Coordinates of C-alpha atoms in Angstrom, one line a residue:
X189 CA 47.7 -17.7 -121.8
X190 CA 46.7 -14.2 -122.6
X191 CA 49.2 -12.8 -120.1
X192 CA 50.6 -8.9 -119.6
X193 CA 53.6 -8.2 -118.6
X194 CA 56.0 -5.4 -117.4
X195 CA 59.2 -5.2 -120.0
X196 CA 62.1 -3.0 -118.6
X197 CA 64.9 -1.7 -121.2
X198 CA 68.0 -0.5 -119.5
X199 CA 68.9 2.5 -121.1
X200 CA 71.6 4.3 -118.9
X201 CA 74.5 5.3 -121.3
X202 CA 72.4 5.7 -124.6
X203 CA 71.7 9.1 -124.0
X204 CA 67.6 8.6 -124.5
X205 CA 65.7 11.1 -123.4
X206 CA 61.3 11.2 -123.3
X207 CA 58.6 12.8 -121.8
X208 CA 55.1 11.0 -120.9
X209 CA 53.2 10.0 -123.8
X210 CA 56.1 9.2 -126.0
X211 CA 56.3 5.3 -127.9
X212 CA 59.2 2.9 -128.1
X213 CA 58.8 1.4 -131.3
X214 CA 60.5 -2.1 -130.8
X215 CA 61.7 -4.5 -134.0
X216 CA 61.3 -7.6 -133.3
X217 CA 62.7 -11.0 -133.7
X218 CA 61.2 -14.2 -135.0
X219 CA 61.7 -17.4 -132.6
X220 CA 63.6 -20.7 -133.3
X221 CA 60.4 -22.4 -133.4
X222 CA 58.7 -20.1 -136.1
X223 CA 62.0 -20.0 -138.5
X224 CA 62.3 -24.0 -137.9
X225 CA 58.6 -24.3 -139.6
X226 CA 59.4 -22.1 -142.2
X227 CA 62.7 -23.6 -142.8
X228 CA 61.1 -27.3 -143.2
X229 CA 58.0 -25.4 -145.4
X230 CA 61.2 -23.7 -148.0
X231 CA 62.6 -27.5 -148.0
X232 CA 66.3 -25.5 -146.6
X233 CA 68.6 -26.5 -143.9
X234 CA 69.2 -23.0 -142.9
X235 CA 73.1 -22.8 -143.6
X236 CA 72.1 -21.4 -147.5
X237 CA 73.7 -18.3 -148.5
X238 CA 71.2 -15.7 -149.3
X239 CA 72.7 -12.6 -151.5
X240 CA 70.7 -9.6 -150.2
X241 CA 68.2 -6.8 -152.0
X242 CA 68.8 -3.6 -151.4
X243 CA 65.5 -3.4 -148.8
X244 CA 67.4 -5.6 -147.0
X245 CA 71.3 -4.3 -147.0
X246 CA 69.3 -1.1 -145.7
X247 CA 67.2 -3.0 -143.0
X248 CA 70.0 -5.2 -141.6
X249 CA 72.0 -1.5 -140.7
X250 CA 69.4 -1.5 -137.9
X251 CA 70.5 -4.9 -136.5
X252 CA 73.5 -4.6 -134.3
X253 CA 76.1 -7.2 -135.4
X254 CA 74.7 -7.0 -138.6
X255 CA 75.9 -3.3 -140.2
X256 CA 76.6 -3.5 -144.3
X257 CA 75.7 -7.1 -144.9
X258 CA 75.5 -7.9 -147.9
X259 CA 74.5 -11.7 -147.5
X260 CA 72.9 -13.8 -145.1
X261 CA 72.1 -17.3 -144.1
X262 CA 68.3 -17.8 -144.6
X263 CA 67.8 -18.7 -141.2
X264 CA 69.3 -15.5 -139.9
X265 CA 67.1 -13.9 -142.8
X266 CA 64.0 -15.8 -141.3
X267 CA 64.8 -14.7 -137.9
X268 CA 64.6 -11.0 -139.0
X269 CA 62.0 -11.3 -141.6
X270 CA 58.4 -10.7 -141.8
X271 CA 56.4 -14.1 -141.7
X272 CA 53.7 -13.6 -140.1
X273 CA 50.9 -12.8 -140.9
X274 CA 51.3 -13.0 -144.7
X275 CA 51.1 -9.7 -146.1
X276 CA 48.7 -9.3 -149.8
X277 CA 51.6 -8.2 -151.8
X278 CA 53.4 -11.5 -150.7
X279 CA 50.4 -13.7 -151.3
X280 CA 49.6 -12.2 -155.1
X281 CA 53.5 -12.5 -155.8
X282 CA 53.0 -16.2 -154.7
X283 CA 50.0 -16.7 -156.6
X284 CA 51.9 -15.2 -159.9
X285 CA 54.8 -18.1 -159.5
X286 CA 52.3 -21.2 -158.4
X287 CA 49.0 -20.0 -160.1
X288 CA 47.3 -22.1 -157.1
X289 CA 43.4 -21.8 -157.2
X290 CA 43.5 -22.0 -153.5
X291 CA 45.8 -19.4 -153.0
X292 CA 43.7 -17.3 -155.4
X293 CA 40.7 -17.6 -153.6
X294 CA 42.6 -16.9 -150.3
X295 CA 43.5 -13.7 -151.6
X296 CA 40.0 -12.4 -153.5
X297 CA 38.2 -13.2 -149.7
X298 CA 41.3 -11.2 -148.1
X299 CA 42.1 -14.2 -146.2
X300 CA 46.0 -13.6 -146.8
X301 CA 46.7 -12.2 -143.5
X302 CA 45.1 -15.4 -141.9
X303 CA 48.2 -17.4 -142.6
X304 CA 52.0 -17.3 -141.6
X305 CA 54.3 -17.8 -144.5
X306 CA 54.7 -21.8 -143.6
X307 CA 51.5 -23.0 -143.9
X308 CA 51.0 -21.1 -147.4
X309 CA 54.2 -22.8 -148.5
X310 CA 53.0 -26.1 -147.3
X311 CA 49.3 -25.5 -149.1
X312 CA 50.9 -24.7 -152.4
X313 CA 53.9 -27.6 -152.1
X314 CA 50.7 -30.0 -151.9
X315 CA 49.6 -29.1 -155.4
X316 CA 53.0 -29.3 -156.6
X317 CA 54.9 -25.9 -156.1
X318 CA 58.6 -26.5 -155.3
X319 CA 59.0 -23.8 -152.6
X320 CA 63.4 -24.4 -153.1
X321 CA 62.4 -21.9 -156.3
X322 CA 62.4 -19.0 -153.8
X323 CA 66.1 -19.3 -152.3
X324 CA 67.4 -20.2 -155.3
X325 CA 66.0 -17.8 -157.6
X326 CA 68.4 -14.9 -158.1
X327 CA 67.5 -11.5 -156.2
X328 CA 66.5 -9.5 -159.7
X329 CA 63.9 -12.4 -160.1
X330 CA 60.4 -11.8 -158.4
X331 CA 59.9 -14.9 -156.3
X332 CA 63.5 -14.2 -155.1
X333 CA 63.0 -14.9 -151.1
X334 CA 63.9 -11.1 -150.0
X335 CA 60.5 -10.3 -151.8
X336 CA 58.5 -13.2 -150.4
X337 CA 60.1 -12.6 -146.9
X338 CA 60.6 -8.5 -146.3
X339 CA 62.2 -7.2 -143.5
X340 CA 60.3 -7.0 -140.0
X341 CA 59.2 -3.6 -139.5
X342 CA 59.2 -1.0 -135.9
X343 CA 56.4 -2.4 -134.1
X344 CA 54.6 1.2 -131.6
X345 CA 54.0 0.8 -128.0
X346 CA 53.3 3.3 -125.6
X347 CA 55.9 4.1 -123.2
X348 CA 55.0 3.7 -119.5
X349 CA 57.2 5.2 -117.1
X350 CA 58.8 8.5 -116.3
X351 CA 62.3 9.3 -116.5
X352 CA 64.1 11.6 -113.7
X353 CA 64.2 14.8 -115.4
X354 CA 67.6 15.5 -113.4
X355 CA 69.4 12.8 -115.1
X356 CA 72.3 14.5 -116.9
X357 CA 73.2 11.8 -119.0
X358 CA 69.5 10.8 -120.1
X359 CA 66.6 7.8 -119.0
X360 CA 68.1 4.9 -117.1
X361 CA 64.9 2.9 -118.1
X362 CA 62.5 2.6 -120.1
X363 CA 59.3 0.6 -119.3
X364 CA 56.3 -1.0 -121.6
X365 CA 53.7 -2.9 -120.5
X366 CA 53.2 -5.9 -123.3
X367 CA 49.6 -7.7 -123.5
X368 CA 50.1 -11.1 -125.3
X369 CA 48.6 -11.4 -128.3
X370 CA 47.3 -14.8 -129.2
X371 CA 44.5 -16.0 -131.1
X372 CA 43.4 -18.3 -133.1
X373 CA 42.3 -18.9 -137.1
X374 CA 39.1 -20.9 -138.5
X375 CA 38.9 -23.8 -140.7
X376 CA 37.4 -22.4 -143.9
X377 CA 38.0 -22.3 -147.6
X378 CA 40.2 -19.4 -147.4
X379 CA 41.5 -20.2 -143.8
X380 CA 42.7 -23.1 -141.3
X381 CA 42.2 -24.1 -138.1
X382 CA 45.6 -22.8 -136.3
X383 CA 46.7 -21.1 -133.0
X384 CA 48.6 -17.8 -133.8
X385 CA 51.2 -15.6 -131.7
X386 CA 51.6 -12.1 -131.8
X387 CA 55.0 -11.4 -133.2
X388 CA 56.2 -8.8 -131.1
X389 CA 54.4 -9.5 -127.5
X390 CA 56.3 -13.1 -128.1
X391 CA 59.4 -11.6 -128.6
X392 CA 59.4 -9.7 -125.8
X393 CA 57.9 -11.5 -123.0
X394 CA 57.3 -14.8 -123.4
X395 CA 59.5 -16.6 -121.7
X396 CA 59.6 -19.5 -124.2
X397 CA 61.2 -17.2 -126.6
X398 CA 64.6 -19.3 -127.4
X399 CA 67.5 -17.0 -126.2
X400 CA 65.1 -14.5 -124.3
X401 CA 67.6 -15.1 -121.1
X402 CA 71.1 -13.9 -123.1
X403 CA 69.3 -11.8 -125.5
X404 CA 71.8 -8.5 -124.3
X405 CA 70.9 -5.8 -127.6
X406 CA 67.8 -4.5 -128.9
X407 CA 66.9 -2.7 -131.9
X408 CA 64.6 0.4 -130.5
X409 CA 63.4 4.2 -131.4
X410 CA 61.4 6.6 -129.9
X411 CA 58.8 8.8 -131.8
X412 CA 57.0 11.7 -130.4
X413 CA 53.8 12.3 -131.2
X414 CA 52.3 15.2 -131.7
X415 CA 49.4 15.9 -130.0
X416 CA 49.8 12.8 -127.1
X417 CA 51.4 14.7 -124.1
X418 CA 51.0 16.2 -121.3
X419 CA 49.8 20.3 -121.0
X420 CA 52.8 22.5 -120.3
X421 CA 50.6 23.9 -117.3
X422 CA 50.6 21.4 -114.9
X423 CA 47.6 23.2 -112.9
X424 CA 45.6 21.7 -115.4
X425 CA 43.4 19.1 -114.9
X426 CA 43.8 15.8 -117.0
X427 CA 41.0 13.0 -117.9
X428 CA 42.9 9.6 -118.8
X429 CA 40.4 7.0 -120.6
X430 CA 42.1 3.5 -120.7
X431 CA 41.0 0.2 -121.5
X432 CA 43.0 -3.1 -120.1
X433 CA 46.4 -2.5 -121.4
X434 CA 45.9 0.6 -123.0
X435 CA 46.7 2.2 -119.5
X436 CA 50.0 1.9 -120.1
X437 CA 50.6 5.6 -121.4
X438 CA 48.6 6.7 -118.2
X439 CA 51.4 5.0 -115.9
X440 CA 54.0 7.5 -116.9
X441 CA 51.6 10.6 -117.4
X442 CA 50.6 9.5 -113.4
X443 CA 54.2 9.3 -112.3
X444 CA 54.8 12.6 -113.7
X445 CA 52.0 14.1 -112.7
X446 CA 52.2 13.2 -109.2
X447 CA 55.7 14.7 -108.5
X448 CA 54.6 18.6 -110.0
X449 CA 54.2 21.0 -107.7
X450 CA 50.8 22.7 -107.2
X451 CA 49.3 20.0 -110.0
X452 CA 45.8 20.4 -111.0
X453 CA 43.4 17.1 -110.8
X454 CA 44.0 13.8 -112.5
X455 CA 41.1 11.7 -113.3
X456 CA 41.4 8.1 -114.5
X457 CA 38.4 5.9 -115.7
X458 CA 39.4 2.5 -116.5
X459 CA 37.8 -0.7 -118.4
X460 CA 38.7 -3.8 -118.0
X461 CA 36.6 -7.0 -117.5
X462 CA 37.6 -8.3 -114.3
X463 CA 39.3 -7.1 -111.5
X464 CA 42.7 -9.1 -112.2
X465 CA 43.3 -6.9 -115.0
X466 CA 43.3 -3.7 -112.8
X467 CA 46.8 -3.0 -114.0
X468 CA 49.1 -0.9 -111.2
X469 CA 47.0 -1.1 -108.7
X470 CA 49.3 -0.8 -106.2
X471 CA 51.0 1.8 -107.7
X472 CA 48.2 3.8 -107.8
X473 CA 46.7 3.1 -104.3
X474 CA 49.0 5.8 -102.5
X475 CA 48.1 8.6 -104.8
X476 CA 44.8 7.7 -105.0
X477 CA 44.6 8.0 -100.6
X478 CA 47.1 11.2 -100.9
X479 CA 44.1 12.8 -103.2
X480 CA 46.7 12.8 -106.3
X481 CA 44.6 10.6 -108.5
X482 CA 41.1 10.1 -108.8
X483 CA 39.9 6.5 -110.5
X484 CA 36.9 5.1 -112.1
X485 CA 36.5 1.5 -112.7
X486 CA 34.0 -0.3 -114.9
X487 CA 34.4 -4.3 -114.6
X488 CA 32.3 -5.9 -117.4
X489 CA 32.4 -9.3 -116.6
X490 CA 32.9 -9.0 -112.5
X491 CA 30.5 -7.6 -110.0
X492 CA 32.6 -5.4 -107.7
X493 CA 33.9 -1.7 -107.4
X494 CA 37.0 -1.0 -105.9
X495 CA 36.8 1.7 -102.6
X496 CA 40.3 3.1 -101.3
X497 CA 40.4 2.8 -97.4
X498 CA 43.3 3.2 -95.5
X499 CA 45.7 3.3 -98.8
X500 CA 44.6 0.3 -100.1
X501 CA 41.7 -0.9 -103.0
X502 CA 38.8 -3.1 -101.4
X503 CA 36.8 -4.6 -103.5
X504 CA 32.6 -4.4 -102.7
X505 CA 29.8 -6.1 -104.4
X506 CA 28.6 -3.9 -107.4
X507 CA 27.4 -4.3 -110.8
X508 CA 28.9 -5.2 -114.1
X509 CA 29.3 -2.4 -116.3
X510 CA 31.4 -0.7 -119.3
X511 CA 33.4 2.2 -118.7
X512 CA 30.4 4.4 -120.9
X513 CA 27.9 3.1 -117.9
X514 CA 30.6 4.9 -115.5
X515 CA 31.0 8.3 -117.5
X516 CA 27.1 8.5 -117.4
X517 CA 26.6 8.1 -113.9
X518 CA 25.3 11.4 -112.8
X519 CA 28.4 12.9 -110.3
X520 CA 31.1 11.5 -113.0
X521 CA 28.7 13.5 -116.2
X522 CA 28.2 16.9 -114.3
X523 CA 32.3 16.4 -113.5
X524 CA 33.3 15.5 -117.1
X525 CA 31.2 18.2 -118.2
X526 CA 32.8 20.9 -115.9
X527 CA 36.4 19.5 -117.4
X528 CA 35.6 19.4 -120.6
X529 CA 34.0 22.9 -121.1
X530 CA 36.7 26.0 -121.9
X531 CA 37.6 28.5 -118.4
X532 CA 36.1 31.3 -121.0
X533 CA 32.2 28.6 -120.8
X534 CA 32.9 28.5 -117.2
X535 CA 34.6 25.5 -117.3
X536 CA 38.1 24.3 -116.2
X537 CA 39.2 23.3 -119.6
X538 CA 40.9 20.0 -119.1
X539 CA 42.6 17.7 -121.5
X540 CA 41.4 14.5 -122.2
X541 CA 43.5 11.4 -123.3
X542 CA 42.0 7.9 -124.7
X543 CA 44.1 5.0 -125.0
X544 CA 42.4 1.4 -126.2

């Protein structure tokens, strides 16, 4: 249920260009399924005309097909709208319009982000709140729908691959590696028992996402950060900490590490909790035998430590363990040490990268 998958953009012809350590923030879609909920919660067919604020005229120039719109259908407005989870100025607008005691007490515990924007409607229409008030109040009004429902927002992930550098005409692809989110609320006074989906992981690998075959455009960016790349020295050594899918960044700083001449050490220590969620293995199992990348594992829920022999991982009976057990042992301390301390301590002055 909790799977992770590899999502691959085809960029060739939009002129992208990154470097390793750079994020694709993605802006995600809502599924039939979610938007059919809310629909049946707002008491709409989905066919009503929605006149547009001007938070959303400026969010729908960002959806292709969709450049100076000025009104929508609500379902078209629910598939690009922000539903879930509720967000606090949302539930206290709601709570001014219905004065629900429920909701009220939802919100002083913080529970607001607990619920999707159905199930609140459907808790307030039980005390008597007609939830058609939102579509059909005019957009100047405050429980006008464009407030209750804002536009979805960039969602960050790290990029994980490495573009070829003598591409003229920019990446060809672009690769993330997406961990499904899923989880589930509790049956409280400020909450209920329901199963919840991430927004974005749904949207762009599950495969029960309606239209996830023909979807052919995507609304992406890339930001830079700062301080999140690799040095411009590529003698020097590098110390990637990862944990499950938080390797992801590392995949692309590997890839590009790999392929510099004269390239100073690259350490890896990874955490996950079993073996199975050793992420790239295979990709990193020549580099690992060709002395290009050293790795640390620490399973935390299975017994085993992986040895490279012959090019490939083999697994051996070991201990459970967190990836602070493996930094302490005493070979990986003395060698963490040596990186971490400046050439003018005596030390070889690596860099050091963390990713959760």
């Amino acid at each position: 249920a909790k799977w992770v998958k590899r999502v691959v953009f085809d960029v060739s012809d939009t002129g992208l260009r990154y470097v390793p350590g750079d994020r694709c923030a993605v802006l995600p879609e809502n599924s039939d399924a979610l938007i059919d909920k809310t629909l049946a919660a707002l008491r709409a067919k989905g066919y009503e005309e929605i006149t547009l604020t001007a938070e959303w005229r400026e969010a729908m120039n960002l959806r292709h097909g969709y450049q100076d719109a000025t009104t929508l259908p609500i379902r078209t407005l629910l598939r690009y709208g922000r539903t879930r989870p509720v967000e606090r100025a949302v539930a206290k607008t709601l709570y001014a319009v219905s004065l629900n005691g429920r909701l009220r007490r939802i919100i002083e515990a913080r529970a607001e982000d607990q619920w999707e924007l159905w199930d609140l409607l459907e808790l307030l229409s039980k005390a008597g709140f007609d939830p058609k008030r939102l579509w059909k109040a005019h957009p100047g009004e405050r429980e006008h729908i464009c407030r209750i429902v804002p536009p979805e927002s960039f969602r960050m992930y790290s990029i994980s691959s490495a573009m070829d550098h003598d591409s003229i005409s920019g990446a060809q692809e672009l690769t993330l590696t997406i961990g499904r989110l899923l989880y589930n609320t509790q049956d409280s006074e400020a909450t209920r028992q329901e199963e919840r989906l991430g927004t974005t992981s749904h949207y762009l690998g599950d495969s029960s996402f309606v239209g996830a075959e023909e979807r052919d455009k995507m609304s992406i960016r890339l930001v830079h950060p700062p301080r999140f790349n690799l040095p411009d020295d590529p003698t020097t050594p590098i110390v990637m900490f990862a944990g499950g899918t938080g390797v992801a960044p590392f995949r692309g700083f590997v890839h590009e590490r790999v392929n510099q001449q004269n390239g100073g050490d690259n350490w890896l220590f990874l955490g996950t909790r079993t073996r199975a969620e050793f992420y790239y293995q295979e990709e990193f199992e020549p580099f690992v035998a060709q002395g290009r990348l050293n790795i640390r594992t620490a399973f935390s829920r299975d017994p085993v430590e992986p040895k490279n022999k012959d090019g490939q991982f083999v697994f051996e009976a070991s201990e459970k363990k967190y990836i602070g057990d493996e930094m302490l042992r005493e070979e990986n301390a003395k060698m963490l040490w040596d990186l971490l301390r400046s050439k003018k301590d005596g030390g070889q002055g690596g860099y050091f990268y963390v990713c959760g």
